[in-house]
Tab-separated table of C-alpha atoms in Angstrom:
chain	number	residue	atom	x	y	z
A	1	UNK	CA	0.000	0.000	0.000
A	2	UNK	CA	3.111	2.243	0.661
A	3	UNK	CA	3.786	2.424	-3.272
A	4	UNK	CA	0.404	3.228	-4.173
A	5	UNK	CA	0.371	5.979	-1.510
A	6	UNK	CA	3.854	6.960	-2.485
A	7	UNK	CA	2.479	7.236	-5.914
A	8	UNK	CA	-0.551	8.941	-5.475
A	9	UNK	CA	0.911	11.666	-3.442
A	10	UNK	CA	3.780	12.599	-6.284
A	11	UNK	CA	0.834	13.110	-8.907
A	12	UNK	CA	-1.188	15.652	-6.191
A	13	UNK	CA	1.972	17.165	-5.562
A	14	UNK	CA	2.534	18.054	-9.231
A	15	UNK	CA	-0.850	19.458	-9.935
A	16	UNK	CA	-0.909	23.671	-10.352
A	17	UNK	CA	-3.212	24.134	-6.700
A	18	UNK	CA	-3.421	28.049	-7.901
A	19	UNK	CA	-5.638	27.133	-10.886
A	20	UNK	CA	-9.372	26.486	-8.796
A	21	UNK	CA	-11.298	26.076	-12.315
A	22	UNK	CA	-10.062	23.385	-13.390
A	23	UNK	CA	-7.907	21.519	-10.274
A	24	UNK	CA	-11.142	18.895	-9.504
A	25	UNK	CA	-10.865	17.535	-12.797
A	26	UNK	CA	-7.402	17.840	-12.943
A	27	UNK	CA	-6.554	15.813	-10.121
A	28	UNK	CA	-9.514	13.237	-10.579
A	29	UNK	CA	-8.123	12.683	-14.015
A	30	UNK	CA	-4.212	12.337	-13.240
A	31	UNK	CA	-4.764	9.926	-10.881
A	32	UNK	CA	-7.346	7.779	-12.938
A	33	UNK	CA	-4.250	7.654	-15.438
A	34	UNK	CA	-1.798	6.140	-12.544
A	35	UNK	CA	-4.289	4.126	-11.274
A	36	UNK	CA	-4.406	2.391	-14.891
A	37	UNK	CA	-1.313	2.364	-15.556
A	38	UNK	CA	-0.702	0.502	-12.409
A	39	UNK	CA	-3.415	-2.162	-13.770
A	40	UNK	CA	-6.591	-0.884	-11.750
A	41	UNK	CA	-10.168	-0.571	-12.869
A	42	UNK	CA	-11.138	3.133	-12.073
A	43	UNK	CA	-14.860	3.826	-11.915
A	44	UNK	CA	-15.437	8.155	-11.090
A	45	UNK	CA	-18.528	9.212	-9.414
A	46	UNK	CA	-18.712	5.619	-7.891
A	47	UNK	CA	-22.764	6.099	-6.773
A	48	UNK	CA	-22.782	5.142	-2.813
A	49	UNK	CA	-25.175	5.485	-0.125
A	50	UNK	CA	-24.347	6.454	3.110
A	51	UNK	CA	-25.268	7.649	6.378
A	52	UNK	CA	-23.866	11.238	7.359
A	53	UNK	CA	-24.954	14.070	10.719
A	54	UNK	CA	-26.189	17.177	9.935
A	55	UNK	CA	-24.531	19.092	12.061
A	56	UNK	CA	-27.040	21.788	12.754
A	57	UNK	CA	-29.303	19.300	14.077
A	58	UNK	CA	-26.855	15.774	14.954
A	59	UNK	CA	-29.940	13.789	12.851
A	60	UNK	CA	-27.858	11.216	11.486
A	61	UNK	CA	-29.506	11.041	7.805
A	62	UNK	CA	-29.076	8.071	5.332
A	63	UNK	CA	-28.117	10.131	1.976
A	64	UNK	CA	-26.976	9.175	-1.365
A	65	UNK	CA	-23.474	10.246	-3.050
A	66	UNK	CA	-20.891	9.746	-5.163
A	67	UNK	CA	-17.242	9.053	-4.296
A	68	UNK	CA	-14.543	11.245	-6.776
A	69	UNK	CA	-12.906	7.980	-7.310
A	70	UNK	CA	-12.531	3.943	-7.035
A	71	UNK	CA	-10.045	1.947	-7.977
A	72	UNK	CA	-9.879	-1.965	-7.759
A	73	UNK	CA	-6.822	-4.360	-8.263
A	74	UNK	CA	-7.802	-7.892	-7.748
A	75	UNK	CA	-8.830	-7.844	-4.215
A	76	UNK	CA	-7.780	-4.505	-3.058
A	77	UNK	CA	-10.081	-1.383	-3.240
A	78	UNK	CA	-8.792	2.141	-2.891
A	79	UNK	CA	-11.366	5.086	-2.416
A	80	UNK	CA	-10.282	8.781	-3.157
A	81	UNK	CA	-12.225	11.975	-2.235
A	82	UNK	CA	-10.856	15.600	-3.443
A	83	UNK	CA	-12.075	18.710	-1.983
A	84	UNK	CA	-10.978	22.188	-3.855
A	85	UNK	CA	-11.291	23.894	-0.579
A	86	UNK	CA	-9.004	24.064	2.540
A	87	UNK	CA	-10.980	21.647	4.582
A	88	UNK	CA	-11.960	17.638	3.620
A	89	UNK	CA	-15.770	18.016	3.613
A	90	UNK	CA	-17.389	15.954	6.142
A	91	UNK	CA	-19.500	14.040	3.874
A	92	UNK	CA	-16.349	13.149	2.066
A	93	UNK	CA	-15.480	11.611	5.206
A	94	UNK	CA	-18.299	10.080	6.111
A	95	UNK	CA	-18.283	8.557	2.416
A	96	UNK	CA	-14.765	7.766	2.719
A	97	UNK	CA	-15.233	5.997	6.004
A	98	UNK	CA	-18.575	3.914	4.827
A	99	UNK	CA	-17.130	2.581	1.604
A	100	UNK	CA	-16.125	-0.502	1.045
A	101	UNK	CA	-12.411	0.339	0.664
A	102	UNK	CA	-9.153	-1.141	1.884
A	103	UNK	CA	-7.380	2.591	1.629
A	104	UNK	CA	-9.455	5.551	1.660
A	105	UNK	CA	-7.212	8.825	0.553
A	106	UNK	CA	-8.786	12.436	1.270
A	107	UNK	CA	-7.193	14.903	-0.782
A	108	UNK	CA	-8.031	18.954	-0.256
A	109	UNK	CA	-6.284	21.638	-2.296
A	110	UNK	CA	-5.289	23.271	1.099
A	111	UNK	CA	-3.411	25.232	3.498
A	112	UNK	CA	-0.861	23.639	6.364
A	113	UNK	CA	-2.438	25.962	8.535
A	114	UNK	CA	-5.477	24.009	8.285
A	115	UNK	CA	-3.400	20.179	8.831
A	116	UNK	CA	-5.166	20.195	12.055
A	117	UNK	CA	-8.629	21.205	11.531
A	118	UNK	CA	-8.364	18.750	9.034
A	119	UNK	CA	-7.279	16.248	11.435
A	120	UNK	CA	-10.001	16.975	14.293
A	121	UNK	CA	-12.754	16.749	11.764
A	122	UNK	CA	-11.340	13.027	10.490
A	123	UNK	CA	-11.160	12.006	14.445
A	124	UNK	CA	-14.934	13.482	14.866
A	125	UNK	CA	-16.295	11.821	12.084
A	126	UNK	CA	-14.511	8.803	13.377
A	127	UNK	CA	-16.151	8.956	16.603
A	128	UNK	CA	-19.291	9.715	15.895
A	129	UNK	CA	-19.637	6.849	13.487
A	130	UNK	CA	-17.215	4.189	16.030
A	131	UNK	CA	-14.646	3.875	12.927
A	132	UNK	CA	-12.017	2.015	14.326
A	133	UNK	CA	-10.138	0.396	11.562
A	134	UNK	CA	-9.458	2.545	8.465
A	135	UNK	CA	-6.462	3.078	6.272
A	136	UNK	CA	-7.172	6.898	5.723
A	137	UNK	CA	-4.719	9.211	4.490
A	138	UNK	CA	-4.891	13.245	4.234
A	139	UNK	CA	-3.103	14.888	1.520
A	140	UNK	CA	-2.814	18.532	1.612
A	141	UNK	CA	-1.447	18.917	-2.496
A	142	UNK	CA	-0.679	23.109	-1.772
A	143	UNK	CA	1.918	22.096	0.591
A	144	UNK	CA	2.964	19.060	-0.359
A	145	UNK	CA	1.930	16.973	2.947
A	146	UNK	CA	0.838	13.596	3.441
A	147	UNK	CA	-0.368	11.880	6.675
A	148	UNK	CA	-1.669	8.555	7.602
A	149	UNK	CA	-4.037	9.678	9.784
């Protein structure tokens, strides 16, 4: 899993993060390229359902989605979600969290200042759900950081 993270972090870290137009479709599309060149079926907009809070309220809500990106190499299933903001959504984490996925990656365009925001909000939507067991990275592509989280 080390390569694939490896991997995956190099082609965020390459992407122009001062370009907002176009960086979703940018990134989505660089890494369905290494994911097939590394021999993975890629499906975009994988259609999910999923249970998420609103946070307003704390009514957990069953909703439907779509994860940016899933890619599956015989057995092993990696799920990618890429915010253009500073923060990873929480429904992208929620998504992340309730997919069926041996590595989940959430990617945001970011700002270090905001590593640890990003951080609390993973561990909150961790413990509001009981997620114990995920592989879940945080990649931060404006400043080049990756953390197993």
């Amino acid at each position: 899993m080390i390569e694939i993270i490896d991997k995956v972090t190099a082609a965020c870290f390459i992407v122009n993060t001062k370009k907002r137009d176009e960086i979703h479709e940018d990134f989505l599309d660089r890494l369905r390229r290494l994911f097939v060149r590394n021999g993975y079926r890629v499906r975009l907009e994988y259609p999910l359902r999923f249970y998420s809070i609103i946070r307003r309220s704390g009514d957990k809500v069953s909703r439907n989605g779509n994860l940016d990106l899933l890619a599956v190499k015989n057995e092993q299933k990696i799920a990618i979600e890429f915010d253009n903001g500073i923060h990873l959504k929480f429904k992208s984490i929620e998504k992340l969290f309730q997919v069926d996925a041996d590595l989940c990656i959430g990617i945001v365009r970011g700002k270090l200042k905001t590593f640890d925001a990003n951080i609390e909000r993973i561990e909150q939507v961790k413990e509001e759900f009981g997620f114990l067991k995920k592989d879940f990275w945080l990649i931060i592509a404006s400043d080049k950081v990756a953390h197993k989280v």
